[in-house]
Short mmCIF file of N, CA and C in Angstrom, two decimals:
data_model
loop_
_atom_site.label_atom_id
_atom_site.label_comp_id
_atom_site.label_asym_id
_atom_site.label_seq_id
_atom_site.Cartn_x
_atom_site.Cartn_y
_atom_site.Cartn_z
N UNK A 17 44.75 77.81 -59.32
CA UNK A 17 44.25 76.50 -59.00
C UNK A 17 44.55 76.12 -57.56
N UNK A 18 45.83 76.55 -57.13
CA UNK A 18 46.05 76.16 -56.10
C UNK A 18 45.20 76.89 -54.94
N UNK A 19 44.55 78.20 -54.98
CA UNK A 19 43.94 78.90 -54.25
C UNK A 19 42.82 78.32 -54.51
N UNK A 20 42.24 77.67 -55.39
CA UNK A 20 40.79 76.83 -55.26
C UNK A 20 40.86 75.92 -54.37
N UNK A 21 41.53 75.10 -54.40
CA UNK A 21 41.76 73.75 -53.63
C UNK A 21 41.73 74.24 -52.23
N UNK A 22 43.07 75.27 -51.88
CA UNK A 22 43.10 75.89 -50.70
C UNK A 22 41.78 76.26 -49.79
N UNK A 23 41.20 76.80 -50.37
CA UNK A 23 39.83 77.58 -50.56
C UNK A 23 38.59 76.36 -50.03
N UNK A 24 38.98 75.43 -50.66
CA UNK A 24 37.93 74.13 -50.67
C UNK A 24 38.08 73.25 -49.45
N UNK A 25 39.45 73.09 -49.48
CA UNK A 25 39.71 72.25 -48.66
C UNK A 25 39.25 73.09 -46.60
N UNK A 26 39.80 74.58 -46.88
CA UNK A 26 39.25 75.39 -45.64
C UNK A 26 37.92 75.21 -45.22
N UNK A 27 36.79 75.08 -46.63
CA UNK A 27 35.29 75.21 -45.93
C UNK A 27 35.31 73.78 -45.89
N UNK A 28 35.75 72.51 -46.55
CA UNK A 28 35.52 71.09 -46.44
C UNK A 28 36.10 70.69 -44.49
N UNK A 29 36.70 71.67 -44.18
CA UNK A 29 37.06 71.38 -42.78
C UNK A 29 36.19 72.33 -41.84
N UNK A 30 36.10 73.19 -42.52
CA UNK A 30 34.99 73.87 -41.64
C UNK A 30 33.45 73.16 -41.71
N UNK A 31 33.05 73.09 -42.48
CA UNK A 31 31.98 72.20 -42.47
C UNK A 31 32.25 70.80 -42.08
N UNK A 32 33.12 70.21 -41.80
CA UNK A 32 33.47 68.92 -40.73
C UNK A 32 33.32 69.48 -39.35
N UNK A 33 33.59 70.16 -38.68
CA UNK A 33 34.77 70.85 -37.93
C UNK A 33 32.96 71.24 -37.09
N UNK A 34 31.41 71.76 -37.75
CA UNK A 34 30.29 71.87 -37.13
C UNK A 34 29.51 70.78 -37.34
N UNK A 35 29.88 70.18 -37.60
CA UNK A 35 29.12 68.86 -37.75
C UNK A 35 28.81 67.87 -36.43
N UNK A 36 28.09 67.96 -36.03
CA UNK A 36 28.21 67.18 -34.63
C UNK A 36 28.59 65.69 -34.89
N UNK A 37 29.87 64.69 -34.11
CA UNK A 37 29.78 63.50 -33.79
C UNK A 37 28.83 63.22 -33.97
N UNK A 38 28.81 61.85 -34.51
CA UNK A 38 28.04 60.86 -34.96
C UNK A 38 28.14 59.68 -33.63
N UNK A 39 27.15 59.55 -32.96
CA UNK A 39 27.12 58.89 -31.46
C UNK A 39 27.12 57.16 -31.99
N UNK A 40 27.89 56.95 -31.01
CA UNK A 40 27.39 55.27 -31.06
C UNK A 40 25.91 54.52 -31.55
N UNK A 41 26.46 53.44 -32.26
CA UNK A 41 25.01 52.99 -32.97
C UNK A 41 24.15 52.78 -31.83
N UNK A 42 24.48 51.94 -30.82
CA UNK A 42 23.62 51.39 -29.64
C UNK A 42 22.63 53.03 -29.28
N UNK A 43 23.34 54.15 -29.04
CA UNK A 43 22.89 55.43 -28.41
C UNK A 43 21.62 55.70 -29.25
N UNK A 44 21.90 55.68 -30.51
CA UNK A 44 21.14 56.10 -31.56
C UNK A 44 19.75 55.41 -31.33
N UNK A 45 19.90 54.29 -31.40
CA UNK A 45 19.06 53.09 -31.41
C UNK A 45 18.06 53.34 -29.87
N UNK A 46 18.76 53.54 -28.82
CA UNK A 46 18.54 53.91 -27.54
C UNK A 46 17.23 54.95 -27.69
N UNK A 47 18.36 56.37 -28.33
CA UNK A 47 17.33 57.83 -28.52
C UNK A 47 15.98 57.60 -29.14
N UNK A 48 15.78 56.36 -30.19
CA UNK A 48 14.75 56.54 -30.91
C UNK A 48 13.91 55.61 -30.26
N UNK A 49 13.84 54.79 -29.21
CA UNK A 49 12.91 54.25 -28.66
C UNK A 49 12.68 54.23 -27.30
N UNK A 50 11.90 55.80 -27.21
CA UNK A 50 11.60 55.81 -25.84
C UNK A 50 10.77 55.28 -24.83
N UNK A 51 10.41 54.35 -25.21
CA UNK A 51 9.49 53.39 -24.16
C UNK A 51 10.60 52.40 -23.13
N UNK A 52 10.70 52.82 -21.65
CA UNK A 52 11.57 52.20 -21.66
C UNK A 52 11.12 50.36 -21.14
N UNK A 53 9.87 50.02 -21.38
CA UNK A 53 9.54 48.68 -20.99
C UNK A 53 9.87 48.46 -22.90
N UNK A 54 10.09 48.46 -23.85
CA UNK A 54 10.53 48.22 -24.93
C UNK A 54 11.81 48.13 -24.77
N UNK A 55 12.79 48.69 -24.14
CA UNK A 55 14.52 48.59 -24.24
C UNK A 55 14.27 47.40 -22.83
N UNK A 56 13.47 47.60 -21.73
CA UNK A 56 13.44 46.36 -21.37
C UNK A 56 13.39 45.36 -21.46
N UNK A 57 12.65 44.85 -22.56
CA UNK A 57 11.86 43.46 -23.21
C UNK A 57 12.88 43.42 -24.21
N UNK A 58 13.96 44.19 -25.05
CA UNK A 58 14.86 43.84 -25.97
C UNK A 58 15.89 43.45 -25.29
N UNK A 59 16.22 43.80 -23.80
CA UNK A 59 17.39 42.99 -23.43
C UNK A 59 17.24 41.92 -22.54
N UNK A 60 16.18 41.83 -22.34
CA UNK A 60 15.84 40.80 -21.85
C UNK A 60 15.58 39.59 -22.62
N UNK A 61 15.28 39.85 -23.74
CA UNK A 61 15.55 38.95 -25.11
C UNK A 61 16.86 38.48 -25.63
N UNK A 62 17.71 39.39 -25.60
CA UNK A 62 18.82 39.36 -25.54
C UNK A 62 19.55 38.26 -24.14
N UNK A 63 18.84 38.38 -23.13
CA UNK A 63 19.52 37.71 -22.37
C UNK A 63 19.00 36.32 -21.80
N UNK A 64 18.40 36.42 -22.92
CA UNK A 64 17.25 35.15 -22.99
C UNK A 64 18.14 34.15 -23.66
N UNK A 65 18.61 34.67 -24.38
CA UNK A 65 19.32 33.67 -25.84
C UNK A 65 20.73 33.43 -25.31
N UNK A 66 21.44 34.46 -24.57
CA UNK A 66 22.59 33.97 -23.75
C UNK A 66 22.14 32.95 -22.59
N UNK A 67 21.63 32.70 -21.90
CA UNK A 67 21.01 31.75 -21.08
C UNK A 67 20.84 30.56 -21.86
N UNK A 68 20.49 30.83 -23.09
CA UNK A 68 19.92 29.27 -23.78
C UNK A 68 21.49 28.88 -23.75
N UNK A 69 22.31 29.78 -24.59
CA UNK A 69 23.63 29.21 -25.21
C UNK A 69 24.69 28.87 -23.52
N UNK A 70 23.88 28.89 -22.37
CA UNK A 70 24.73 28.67 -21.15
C UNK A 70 26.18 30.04 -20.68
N UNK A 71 26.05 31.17 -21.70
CA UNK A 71 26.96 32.01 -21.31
C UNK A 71 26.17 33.17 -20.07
N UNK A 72 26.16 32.29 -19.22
CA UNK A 72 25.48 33.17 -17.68
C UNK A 72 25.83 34.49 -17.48
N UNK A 73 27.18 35.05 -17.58
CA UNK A 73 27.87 36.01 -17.42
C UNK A 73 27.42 37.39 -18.17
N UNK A 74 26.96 36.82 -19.61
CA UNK A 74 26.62 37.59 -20.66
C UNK A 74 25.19 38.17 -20.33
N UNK A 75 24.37 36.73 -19.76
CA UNK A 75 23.00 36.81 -19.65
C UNK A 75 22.97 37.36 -18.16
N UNK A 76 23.45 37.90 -17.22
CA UNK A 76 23.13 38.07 -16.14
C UNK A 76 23.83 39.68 -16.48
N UNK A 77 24.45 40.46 -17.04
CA UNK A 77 24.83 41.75 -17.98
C UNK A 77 23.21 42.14 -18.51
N UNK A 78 22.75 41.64 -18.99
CA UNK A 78 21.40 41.76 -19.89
C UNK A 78 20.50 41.82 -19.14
N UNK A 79 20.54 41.27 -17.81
CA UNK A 79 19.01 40.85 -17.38
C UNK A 79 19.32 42.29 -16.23
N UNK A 80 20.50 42.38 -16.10
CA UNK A 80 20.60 43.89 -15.30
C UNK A 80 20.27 45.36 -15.79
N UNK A 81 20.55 45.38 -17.41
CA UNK A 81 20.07 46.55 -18.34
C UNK A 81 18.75 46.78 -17.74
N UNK A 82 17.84 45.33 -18.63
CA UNK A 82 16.73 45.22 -18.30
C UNK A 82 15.49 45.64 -17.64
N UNK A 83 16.22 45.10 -16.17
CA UNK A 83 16.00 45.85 -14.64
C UNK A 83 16.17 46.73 -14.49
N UNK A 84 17.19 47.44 -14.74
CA UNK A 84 17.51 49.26 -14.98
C UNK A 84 16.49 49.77 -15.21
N UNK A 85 15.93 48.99 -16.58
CA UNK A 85 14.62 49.90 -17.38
C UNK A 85 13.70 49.64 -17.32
N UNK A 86 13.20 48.90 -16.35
CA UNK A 86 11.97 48.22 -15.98
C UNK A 86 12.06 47.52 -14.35
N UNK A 87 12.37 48.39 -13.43
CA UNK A 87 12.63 47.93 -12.17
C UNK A 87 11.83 46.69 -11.44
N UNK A 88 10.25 46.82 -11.99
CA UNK A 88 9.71 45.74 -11.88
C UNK A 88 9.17 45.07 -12.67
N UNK A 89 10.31 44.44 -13.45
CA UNK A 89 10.08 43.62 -14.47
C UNK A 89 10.40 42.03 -13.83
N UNK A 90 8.98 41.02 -13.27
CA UNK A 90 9.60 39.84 -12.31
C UNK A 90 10.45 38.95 -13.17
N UNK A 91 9.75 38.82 -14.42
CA UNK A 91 10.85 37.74 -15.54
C UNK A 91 12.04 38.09 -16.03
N UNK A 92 12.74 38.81 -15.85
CA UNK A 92 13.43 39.68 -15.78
C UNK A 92 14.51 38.73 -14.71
N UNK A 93 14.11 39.40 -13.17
CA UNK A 93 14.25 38.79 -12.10
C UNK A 93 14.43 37.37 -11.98
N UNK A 94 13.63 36.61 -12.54
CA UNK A 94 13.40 35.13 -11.92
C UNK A 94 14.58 34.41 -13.58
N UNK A 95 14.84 35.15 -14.52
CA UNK A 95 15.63 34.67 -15.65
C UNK A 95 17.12 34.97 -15.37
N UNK A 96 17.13 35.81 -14.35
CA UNK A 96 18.64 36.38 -13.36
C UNK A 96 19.05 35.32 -12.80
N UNK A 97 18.14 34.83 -12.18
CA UNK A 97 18.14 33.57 -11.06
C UNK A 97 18.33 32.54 -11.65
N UNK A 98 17.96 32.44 -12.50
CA UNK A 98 18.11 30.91 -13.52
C UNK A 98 19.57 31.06 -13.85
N UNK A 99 20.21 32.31 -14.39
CA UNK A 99 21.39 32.45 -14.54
C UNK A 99 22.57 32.60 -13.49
N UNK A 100 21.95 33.35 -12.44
CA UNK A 100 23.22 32.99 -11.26
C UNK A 100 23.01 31.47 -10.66
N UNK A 101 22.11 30.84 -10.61
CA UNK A 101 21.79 29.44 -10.12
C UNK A 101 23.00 28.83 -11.64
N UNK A 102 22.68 29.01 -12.55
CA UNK A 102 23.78 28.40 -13.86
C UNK A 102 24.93 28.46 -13.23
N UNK A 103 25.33 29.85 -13.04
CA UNK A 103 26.88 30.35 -12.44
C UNK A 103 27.38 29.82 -11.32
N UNK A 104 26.45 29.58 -11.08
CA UNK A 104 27.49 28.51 -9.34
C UNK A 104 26.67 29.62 -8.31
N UNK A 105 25.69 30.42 -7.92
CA UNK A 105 25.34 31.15 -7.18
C UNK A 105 24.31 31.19 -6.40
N UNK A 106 23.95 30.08 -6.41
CA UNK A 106 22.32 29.82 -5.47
C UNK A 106 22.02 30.76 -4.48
N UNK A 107 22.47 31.13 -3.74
CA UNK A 107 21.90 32.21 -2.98
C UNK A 107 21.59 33.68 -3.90
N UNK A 108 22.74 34.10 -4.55
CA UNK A 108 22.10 35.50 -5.48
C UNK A 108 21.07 35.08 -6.22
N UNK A 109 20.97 33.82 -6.30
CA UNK A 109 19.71 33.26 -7.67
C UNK A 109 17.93 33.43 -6.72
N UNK A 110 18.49 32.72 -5.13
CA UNK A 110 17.15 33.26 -4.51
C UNK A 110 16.80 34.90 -4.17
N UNK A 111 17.49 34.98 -3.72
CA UNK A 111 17.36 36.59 -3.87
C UNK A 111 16.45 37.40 -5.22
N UNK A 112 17.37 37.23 -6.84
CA UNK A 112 16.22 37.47 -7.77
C UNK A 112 15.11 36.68 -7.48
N UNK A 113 14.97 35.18 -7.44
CA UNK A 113 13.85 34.73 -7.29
C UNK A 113 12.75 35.16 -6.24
N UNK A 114 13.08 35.61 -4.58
CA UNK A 114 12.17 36.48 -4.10
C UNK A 114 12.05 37.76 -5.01
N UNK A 115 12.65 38.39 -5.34
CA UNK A 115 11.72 40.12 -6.01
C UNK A 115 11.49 39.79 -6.93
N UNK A 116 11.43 38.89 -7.69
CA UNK A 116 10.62 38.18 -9.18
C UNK A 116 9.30 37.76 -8.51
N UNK A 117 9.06 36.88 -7.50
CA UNK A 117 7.93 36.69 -6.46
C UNK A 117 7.66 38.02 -6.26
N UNK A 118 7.86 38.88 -5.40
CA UNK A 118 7.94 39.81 -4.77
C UNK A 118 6.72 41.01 -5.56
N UNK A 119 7.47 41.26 -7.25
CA UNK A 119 6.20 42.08 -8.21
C UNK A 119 5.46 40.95 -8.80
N UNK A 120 5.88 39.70 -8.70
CA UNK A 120 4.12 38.93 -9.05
C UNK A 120 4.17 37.59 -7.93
N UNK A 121 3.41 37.67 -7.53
CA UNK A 121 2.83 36.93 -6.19
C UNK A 121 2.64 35.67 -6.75
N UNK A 122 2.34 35.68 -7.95
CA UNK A 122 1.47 34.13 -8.47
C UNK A 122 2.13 33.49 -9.55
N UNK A 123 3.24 34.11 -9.38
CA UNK A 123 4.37 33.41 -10.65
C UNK A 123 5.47 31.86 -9.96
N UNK A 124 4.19 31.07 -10.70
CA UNK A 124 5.41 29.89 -10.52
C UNK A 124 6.10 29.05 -10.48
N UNK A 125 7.00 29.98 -11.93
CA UNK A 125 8.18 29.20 -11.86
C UNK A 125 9.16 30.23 -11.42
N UNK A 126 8.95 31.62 -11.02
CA UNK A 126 9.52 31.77 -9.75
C UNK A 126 10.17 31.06 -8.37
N UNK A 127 8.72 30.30 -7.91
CA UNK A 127 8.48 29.61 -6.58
C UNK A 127 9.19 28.57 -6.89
N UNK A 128 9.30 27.76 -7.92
CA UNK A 128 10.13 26.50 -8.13
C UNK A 128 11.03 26.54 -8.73
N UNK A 129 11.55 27.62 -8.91
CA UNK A 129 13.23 28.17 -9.71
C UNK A 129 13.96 28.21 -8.16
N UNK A 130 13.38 28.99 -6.82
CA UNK A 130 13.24 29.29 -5.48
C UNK A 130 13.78 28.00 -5.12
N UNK A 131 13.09 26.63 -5.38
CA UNK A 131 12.75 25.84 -4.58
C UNK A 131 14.33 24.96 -5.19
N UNK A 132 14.50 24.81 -6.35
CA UNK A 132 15.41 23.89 -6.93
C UNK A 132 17.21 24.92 -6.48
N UNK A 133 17.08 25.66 -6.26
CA UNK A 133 18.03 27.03 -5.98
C UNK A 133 18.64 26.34 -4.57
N UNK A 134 17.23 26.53 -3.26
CA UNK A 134 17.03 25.83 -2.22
C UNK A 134 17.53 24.63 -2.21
N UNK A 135 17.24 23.50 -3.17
CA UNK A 135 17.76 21.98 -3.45
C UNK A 135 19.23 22.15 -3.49
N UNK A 136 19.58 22.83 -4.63
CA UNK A 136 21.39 22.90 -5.08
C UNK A 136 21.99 23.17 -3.99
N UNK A 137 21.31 24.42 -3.53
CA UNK A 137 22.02 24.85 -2.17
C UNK A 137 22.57 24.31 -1.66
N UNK A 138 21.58 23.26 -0.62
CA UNK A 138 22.17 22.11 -0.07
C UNK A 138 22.73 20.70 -0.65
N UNK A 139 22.81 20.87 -1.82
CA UNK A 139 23.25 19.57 -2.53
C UNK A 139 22.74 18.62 -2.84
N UNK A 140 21.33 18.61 -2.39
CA UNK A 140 20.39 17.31 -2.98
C UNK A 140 20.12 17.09 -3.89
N UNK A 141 20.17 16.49 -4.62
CA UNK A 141 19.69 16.05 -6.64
C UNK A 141 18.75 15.03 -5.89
N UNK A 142 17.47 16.24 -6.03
CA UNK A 142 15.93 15.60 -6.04
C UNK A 142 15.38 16.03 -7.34
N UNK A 143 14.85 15.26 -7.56
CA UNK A 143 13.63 15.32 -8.90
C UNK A 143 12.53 15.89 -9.08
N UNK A 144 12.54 17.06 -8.21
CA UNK A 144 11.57 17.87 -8.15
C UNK A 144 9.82 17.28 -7.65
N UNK A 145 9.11 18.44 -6.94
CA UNK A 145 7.63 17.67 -6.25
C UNK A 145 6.95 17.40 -7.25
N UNK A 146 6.98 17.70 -8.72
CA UNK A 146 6.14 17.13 -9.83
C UNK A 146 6.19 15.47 -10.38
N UNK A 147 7.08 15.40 -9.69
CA UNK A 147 7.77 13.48 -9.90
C UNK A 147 7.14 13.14 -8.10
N UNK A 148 6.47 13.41 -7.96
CA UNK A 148 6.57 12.31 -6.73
C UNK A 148 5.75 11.08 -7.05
N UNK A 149 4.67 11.32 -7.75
CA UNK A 149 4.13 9.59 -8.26
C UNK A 149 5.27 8.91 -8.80
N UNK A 150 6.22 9.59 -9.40
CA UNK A 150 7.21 8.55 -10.22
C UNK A 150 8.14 8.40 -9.02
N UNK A 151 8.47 8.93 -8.23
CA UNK A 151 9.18 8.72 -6.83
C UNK A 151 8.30 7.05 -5.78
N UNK A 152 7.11 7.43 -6.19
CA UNK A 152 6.40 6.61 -5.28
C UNK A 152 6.43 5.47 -6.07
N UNK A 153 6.42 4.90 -7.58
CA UNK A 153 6.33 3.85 -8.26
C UNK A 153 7.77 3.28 -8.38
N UNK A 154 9.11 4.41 -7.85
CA UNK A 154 9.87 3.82 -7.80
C UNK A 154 10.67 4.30 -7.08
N UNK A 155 10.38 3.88 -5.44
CA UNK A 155 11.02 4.08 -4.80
C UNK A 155 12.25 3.80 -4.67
N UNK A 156 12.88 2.37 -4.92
CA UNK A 156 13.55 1.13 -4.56
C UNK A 156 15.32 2.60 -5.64
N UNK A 157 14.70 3.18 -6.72
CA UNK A 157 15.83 3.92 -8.17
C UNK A 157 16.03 4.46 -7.15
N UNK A 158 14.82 5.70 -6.83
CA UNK A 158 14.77 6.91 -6.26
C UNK A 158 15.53 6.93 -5.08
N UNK A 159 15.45 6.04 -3.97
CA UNK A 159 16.27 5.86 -2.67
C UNK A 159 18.16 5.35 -3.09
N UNK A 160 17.96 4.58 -3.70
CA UNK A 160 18.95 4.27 -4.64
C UNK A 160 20.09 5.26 -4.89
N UNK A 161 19.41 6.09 -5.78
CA UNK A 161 20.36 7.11 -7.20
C UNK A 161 20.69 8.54 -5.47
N UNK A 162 19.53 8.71 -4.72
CA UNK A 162 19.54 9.61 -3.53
C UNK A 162 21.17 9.21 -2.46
N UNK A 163 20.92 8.10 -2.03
CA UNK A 163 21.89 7.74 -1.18
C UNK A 163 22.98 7.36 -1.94
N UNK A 164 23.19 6.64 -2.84
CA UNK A 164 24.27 6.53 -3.53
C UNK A 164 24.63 7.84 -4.59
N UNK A 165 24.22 8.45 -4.90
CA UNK A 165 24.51 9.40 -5.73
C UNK A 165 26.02 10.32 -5.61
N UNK A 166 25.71 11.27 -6.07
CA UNK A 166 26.59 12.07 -6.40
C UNK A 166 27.30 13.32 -5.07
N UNK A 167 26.33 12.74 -4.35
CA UNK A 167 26.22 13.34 -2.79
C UNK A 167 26.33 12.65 -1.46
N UNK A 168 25.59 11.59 -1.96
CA UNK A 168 25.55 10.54 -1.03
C UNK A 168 24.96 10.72 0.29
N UNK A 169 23.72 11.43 0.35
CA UNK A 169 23.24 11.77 1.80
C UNK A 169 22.70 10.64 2.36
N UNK A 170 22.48 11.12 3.91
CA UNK A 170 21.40 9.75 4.52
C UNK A 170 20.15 9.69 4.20
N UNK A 171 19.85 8.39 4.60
CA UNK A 171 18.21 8.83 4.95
C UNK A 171 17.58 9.42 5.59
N UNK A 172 17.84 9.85 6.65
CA UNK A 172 17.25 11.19 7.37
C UNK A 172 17.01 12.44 7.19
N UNK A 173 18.43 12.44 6.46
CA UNK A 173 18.09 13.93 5.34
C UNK A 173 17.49 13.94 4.17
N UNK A 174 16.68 12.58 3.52
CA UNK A 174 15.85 12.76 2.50
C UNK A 174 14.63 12.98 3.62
N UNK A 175 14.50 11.87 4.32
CA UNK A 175 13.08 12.38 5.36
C UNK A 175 12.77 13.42 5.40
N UNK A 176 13.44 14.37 5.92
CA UNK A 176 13.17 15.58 6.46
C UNK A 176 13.11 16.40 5.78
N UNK A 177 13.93 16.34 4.35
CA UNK A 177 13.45 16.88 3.17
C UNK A 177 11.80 17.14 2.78
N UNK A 178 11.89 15.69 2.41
CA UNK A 178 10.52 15.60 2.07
C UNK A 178 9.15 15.69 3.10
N UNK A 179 9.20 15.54 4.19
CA UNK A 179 8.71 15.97 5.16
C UNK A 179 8.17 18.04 4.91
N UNK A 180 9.42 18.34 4.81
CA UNK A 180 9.21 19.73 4.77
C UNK A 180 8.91 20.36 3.74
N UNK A 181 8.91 19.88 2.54
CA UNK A 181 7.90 19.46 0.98
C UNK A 181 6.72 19.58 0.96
N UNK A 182 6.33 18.69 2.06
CA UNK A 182 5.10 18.39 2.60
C UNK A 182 4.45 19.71 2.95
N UNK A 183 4.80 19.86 3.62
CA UNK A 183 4.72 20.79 4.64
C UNK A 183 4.49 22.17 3.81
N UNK A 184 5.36 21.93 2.69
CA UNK A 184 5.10 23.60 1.80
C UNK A 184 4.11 23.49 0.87
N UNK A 185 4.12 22.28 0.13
CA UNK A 185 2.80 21.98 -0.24
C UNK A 185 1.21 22.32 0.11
N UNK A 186 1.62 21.55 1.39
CA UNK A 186 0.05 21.61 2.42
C UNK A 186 -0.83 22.95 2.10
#
């Protein structure tokens, strides 16, 4: 009996022993879907939902996979930007936001992810150029909440702001 067991237990290790590792689930998952604009669009989904929940760190990990696997993937890019702009990073946030512009020319909330990036930058809490009728019906808040705010700039530097608004508009 004891030479059975012996016996058993030798091929139960030998047959372990050729068995190839069993790879990480992620790898597995990886191997079987080779499209790589599909592993693109799954982590980018993925880093879609960290962005909602405000964990930037997580979502800016994801939106880099992403990019890996889809170099010109612009939403991708411009959802980076939304997340380093979250993180305290306005300048890395324009940066994605130009090469998010960059593979689509006509994307934009690119251009106004760009533009509000631009705003933080310098510290202005403007209400964006889609409020300017509500800017114009209420000037008296708008000049108001601007100069007294949270920043407290002059009026010269809203001028010239908006002046150069203008100007990008045009």
């Amino acid at each position: 009996m004891k030479n059975v067991c012996k016996k058993l237990a030798l091929i139960l290790s030998l047959i372990l022993l050729n068995t190839p590792a069993v790879p990480a689930e992620q790898s597995i998952q990886q191997d079987l879907i080779q499209d790589r604009t599909v592993l693109a669009k799954e982590y980018f989904n993925i880093g879609s939902s960290f962005l909602k929940l405000k964990k930037y760190q997580d979502a800016i990990e994801n939106f880099d996979i992403a990019i890996k696997y889809d170099p010109s993937y612009a939403s991708a890019y411009n959802s980076k930007g939304i997340a380093l702009d979250g993180f305290g990073k306005p300048l890395e946030a324009i940066e994605n936001f130009n090469i998010a512009i960059k593979y689509n020319t006509s994307y934009a909330s690119a251009y106004n992810n760009k533009a509000v990036s631009y705003i933080d930058q310098i510290g202005i809490k403007f209400y964006s150029l889609r409020f300017k009728k509500w800017m114009h019906l209420n000037a008296q808040d708008f000049l108001h909440e601007f100069y007294t705010g949270k920043h407290g700039f002059k009026i010269q530097q809203l001028w010239e702001f908006l002046i150069n608004s203008a100007l990008l508009e045009g």
